[in-house]
CSV table of C-alpha atoms and ligand atoms in Angstrom, one decimal:
chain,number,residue,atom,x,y,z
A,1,UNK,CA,0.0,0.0,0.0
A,2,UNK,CA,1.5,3.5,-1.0
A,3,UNK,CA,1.4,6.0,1.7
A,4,UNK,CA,1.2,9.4,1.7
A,5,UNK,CA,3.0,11.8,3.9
A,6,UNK,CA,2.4,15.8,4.1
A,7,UNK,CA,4.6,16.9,7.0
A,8,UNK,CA,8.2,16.3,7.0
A,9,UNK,CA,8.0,14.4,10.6
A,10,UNK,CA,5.8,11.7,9.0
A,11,UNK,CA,8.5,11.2,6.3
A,12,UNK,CA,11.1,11.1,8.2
A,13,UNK,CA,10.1,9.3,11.0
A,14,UNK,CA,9.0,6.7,7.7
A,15,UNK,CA,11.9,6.4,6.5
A,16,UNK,CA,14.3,6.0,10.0
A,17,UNK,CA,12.0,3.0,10.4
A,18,UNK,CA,12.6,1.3,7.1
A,19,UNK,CA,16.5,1.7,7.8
A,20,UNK,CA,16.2,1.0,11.4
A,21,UNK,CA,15.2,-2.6,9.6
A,22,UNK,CA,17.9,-2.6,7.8
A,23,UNK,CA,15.8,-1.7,4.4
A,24,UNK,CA,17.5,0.9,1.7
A,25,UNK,CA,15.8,3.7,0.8
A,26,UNK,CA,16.0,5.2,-2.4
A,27,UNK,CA,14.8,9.3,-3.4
A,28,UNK,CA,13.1,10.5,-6.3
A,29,UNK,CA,12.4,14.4,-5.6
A,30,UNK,CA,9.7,15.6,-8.5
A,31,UNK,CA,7.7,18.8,-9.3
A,32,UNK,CA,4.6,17.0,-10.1
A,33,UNK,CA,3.2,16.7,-12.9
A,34,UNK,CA,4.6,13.5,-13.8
A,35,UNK,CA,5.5,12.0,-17.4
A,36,UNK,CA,7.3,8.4,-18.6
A,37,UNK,CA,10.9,10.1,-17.8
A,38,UNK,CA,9.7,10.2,-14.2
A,39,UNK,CA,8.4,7.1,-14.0
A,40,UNK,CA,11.9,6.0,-15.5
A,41,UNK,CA,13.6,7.3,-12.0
A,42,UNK,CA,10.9,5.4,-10.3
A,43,UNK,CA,11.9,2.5,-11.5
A,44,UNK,CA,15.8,2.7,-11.6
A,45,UNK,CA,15.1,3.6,-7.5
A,46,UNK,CA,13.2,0.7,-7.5
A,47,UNK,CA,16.3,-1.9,-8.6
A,48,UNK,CA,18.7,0.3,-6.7
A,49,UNK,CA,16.6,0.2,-3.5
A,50,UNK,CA,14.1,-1.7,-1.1
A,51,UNK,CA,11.6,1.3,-0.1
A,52,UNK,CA,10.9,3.9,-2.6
A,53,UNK,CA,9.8,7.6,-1.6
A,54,UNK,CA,8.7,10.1,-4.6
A,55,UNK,CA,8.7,13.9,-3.4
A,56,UNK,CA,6.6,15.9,-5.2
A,57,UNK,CA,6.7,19.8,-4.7
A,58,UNK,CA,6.9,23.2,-6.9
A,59,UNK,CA,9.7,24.6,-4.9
A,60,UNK,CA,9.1,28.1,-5.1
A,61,UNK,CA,12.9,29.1,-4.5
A,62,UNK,CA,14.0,28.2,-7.7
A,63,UNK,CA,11.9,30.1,-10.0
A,64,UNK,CA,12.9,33.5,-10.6
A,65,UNK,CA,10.2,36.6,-10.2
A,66,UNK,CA,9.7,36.9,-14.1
A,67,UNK,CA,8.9,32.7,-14.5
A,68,UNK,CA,6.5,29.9,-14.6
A,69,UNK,CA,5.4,29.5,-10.9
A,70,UNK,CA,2.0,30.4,-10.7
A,71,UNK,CA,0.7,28.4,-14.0
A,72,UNK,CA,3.6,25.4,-13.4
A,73,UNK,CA,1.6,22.2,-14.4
A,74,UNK,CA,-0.6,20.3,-11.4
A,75,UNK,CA,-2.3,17.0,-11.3
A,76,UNK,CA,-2.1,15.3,-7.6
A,77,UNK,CA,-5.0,12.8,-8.2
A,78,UNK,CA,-3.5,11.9,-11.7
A,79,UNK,CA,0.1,11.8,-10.1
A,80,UNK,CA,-0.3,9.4,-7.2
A,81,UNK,CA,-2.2,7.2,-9.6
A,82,UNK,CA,0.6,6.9,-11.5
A,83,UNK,CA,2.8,6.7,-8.9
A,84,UNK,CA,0.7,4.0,-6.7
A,85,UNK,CA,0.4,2.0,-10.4
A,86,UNK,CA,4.4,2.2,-10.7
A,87,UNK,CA,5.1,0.6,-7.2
A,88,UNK,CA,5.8,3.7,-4.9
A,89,UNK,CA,6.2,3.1,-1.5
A,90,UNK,CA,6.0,6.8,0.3
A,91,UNK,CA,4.9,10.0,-1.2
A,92,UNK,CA,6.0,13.0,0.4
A,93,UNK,CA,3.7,15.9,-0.8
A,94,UNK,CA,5.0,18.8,1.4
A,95,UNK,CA,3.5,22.3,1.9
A,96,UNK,CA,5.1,25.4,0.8
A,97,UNK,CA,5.5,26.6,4.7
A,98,UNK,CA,6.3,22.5,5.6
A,99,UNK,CA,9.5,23.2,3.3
A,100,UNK,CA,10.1,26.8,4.4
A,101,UNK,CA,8.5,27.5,7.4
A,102,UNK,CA,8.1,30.9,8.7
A,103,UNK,CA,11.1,32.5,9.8
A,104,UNK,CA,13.6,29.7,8.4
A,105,UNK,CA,16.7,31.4,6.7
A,106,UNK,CA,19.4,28.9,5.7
A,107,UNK,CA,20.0,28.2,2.2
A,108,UNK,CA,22.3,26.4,-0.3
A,109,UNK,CA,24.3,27.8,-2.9
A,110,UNK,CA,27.5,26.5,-4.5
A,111,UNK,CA,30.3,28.9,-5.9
A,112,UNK,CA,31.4,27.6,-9.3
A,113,UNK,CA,28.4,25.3,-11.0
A,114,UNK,CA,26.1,27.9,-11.3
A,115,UNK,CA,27.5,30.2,-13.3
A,116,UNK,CA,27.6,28.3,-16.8
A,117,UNK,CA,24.6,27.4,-18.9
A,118,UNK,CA,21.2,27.8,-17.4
A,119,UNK,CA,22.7,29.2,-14.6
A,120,UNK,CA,23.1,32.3,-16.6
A,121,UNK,CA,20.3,33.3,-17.6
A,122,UNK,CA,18.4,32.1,-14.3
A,123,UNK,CA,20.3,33.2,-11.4
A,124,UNK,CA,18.4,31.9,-8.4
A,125,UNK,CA,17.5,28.6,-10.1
A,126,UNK,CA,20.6,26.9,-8.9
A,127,UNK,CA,20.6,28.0,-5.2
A,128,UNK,CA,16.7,27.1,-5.1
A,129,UNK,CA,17.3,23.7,-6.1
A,130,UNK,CA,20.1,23.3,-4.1
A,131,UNK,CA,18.3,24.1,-1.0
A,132,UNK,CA,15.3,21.9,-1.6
A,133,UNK,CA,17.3,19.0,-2.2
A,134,UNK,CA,19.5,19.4,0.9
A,135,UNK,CA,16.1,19.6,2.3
A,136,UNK,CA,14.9,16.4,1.1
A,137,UNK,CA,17.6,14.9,1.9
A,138,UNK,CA,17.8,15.7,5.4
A,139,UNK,CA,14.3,14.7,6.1
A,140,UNK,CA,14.4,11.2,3.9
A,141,UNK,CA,18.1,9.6,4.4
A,142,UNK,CA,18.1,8.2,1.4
A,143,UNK,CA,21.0,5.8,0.4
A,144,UNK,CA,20.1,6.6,-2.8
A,145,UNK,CA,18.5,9.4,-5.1
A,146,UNK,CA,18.1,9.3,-8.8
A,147,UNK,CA,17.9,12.1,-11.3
A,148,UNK,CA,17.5,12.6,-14.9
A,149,UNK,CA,20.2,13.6,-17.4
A,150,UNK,CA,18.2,15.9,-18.9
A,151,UNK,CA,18.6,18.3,-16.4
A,152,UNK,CA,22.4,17.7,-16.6
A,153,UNK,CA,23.5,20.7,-15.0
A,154,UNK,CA,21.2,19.9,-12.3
A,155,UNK,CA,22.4,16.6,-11.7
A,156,UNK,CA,26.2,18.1,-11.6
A,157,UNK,CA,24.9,20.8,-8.6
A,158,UNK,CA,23.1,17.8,-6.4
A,159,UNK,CA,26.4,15.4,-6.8
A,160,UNK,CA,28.5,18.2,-6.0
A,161,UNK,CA,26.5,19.3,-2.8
A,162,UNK,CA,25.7,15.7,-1.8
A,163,UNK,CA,29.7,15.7,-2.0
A,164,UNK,CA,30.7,19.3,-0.1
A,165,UNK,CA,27.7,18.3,2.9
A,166,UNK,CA,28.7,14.9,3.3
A,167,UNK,CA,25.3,13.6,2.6
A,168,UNK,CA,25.8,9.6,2.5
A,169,UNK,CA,23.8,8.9,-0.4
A,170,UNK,CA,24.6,7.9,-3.8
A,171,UNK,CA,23.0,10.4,-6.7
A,172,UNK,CA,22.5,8.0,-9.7
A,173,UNK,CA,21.3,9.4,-13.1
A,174,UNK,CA,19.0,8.2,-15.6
A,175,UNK,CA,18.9,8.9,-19.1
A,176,UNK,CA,16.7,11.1,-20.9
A,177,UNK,CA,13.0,9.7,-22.0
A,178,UNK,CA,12.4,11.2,-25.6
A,179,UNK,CA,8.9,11.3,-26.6
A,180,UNK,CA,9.5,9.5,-30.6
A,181,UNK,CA,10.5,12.4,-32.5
A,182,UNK,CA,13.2,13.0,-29.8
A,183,UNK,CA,11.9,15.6,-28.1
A,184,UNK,CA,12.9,15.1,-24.2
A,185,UNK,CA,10.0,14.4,-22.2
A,186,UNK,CA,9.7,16.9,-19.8
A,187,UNK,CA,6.7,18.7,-17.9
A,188,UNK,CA,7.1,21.6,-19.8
A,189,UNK,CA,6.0,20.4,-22.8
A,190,UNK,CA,2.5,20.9,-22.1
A,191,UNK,CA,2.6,24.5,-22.9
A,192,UNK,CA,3.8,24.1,-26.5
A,193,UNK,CA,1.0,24.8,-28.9
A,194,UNK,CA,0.8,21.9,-31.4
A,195,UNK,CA,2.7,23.8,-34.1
A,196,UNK,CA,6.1,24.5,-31.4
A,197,UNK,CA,5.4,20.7,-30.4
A,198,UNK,CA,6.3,20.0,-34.0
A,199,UNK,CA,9.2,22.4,-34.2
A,200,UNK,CA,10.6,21.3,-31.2
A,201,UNK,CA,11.7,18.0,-32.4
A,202,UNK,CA,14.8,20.3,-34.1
A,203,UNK,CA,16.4,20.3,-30.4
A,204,UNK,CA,17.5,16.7,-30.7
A,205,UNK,CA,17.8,16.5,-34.5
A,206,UNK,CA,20.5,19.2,-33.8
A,207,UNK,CA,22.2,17.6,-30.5
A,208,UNK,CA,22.4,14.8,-33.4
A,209,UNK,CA,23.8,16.2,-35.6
A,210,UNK,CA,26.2,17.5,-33.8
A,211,UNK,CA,27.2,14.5,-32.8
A,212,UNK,CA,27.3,13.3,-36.2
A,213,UNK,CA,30.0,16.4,-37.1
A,214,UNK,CA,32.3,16.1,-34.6
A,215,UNK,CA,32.1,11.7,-35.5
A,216,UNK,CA,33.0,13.3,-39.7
A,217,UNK,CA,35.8,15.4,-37.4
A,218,UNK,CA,34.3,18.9,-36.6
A,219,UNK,CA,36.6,20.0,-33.7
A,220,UNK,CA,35.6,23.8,-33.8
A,221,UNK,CA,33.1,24.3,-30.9
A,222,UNK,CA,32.5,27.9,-32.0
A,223,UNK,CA,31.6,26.8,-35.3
A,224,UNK,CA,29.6,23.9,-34.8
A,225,UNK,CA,27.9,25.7,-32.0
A,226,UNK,CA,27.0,28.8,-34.8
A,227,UNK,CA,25.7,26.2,-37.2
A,228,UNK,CA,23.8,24.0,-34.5
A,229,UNK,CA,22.4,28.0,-33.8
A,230,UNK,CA,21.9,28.4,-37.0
A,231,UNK,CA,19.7,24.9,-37.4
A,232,UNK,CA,17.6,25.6,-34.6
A,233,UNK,CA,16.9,29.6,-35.6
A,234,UNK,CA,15.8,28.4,-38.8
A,235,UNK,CA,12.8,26.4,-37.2
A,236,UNK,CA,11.8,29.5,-35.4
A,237,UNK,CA,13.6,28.5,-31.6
A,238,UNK,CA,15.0,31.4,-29.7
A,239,UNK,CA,18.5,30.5,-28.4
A,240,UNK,CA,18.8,30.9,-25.1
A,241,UNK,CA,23.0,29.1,-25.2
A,242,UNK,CA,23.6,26.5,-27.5
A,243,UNK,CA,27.2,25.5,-26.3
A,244,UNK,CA,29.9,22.6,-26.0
A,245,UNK,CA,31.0,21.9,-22.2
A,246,UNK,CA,33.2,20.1,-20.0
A,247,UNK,CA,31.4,17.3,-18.6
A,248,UNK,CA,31.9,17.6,-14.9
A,249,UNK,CA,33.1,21.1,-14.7
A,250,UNK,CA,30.7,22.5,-17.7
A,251,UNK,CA,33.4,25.0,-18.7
A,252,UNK,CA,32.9,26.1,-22.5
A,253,UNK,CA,35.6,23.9,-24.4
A,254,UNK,CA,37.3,25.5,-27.2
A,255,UNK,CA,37.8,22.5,-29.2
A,256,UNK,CA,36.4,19.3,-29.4
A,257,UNK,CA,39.8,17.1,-29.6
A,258,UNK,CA,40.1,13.6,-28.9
A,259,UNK,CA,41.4,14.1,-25.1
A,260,UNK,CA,38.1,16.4,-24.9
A,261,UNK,CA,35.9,13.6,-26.0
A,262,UNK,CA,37.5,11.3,-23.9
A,263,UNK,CA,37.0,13.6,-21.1
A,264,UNK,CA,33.5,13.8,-22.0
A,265,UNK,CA,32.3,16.9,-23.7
A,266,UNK,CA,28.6,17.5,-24.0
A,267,UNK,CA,26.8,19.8,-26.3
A,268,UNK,CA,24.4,21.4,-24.0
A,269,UNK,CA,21.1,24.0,-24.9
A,270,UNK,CA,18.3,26.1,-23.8
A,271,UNK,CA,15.9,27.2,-26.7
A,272,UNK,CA,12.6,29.3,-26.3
A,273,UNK,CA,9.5,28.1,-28.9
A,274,UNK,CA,6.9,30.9,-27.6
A,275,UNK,CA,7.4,31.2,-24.3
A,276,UNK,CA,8.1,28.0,-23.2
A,277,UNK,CA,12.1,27.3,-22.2
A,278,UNK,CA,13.0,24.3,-23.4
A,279,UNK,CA,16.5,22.4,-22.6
A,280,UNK,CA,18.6,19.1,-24.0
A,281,UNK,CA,22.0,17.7,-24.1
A,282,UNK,CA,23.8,15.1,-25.5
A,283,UNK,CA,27.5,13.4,-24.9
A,284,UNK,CA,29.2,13.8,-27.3
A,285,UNK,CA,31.3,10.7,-28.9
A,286,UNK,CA,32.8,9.8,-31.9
A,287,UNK,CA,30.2,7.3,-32.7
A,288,UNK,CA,27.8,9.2,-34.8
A,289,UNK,CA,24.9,6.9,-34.2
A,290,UNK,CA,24.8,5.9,-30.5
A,291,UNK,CA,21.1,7.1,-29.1
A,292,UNK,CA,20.5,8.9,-32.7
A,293,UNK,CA,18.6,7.1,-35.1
A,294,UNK,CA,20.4,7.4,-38.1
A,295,UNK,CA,18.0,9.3,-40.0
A,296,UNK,CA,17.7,12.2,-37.3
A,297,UNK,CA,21.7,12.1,-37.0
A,298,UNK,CA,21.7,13.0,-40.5
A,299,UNK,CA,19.2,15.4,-41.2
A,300,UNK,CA,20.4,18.3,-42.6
B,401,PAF,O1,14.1,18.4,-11.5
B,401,PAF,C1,13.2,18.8,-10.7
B,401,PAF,O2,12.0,18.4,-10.9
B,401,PAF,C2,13.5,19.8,-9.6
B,401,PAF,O3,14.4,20.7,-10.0
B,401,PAF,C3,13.8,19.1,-8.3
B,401,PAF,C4,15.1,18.3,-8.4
B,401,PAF,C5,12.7,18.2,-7.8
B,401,PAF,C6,14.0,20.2,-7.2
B,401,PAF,O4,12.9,20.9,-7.0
């Protein structure tokens, strides 16, 4: 039977238990709103762990003043049905003032991550995320916690803070769930009209085919980045940063040699159809086709 939790006491207090028998718990913080690529983390927690607890909150903190908070996308009743159909063990549904009670006033915020990427254009996101997971963590002891690679600069902040506070869980990722065009799945995606929805599918075609030009030997990040620009421009996207990055330290790279790719050098991007932000990544390797079908690797 999957339970349902509110206050962080009763989650807590939950998930002590289940260790105190000797049980594993594994962590999948959510906003809601839950799609396949969710589910996805439900189920990796699920092999990785014996109890599995699913947070679901819109954490205010990480939204800045001019951005989707009030109209973010909410289905409870649709969201512990899926959940409860997927095997959950706990939900933790906290309040806003559960989370951030009145008067609290410590927060999170790393030095270095942040300032690439997303980071730039949305300079609270980081520290807001940061917080709530440190929050989450505190109150659910997981031994494990699992996050998507779609939000890969996200995932980078959470391993790095799990490192820097000690935490003693292990932060596994999951690959990105693509919808089949390619388009990552993400909550966000429900406020495309149905012609964006279609352009869209450009984001991966062009992660792609980047991929496929640096495989043919592109190893000029500024001008694969301008063309990959270029591509996505030309459906109608508004480029936020399309850009080629370090993998762990998600500094730009100024060419894409072989050390780089052995490294591991991502093309990273954050496009606007509308006004819905949209972002992807890929690794990228010097095999051309690995997780692009070949047609979309191509496309030109
Ligand atoms: O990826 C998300 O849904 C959120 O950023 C997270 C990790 C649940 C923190 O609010």
């Amino acid at each position: 039977m999957m339970e349902v939790a509110r206050s962080s006491g009763e989650a807590q207090r939950r998930c002590l238990a289940w260790r105190a028998e000797g049980l594993r718990v594994g962590l999948v913080p959510t906003m809601g709103y839950l799609h396949e690529g969710h589910l996805a983390l439900v189920r990796l927690a699920r092999e990785r762990a014996d109890r599995v607890v699913v947070s679901i909150f819109v954490n205010p903190t990480q939204f800045g003043p001019d951005e989707d908070l009030a109209h973010y996308p909410r289905d409870e009743a649709g969201d512990l049905a899926k959940l409860e159909r997927t095997g959950v063990d706990l939900v933790f549904f906290p309040s806003r003032d559960e989370l951030y009670p009145p008067g609290h006033e410590t927060t999170v915020s790393l030095a270095r991550l942040p300032n690439h990427l997303c980071g730039l254009s949305r300079p609270v996101h980081f520290g807001g995320v940061a917080t709530v997971v440190t929050k989450l963590l505190a109150i659910c002891l997981p031994q494990v916690a699992v996050f998507g690679e779609k939000d890969y600069q996200q995932l980078l902040v959470i391993r790095k803070l799990t490192r820097d506070l000690f935490f003693p869980t292990e932060i596994v990722s999951a690959p990105t769930v693509r919808e089949p065009d390619g388009l990552a799945m993400s909550s966000r995606n429900a406020y495309l009209s149905a012609d964006e929805r279609r352009r869209a599918r450009v984001l991966f075609e062009t992660l792609c085919w980047a991929r496929a030009e640096v495989a043919r030997g592109e190893r000029d990040s500024r001008r694969l980045g301008a063309l990959m620009r270029q591509r996505i421009e030309s459906r109608g996207g508004v480029v936020d940063y399309v850009a080629i990055v370090d993998h762990e330290t998600l500094d730009e790279l100024e060419r894409i040699d072989p050390g780089a790719l052995e490294r591991g050098a991502h093309a990273a991007l954050a496009v606007r159809f509308g006004a819905t932000r949209l972002i992807d990544n890929l690794l990228l390797t010097s095999q051309a086709d690995r997780d692009c079908p070949a047609g979309r690797a191509v496309t030109r």
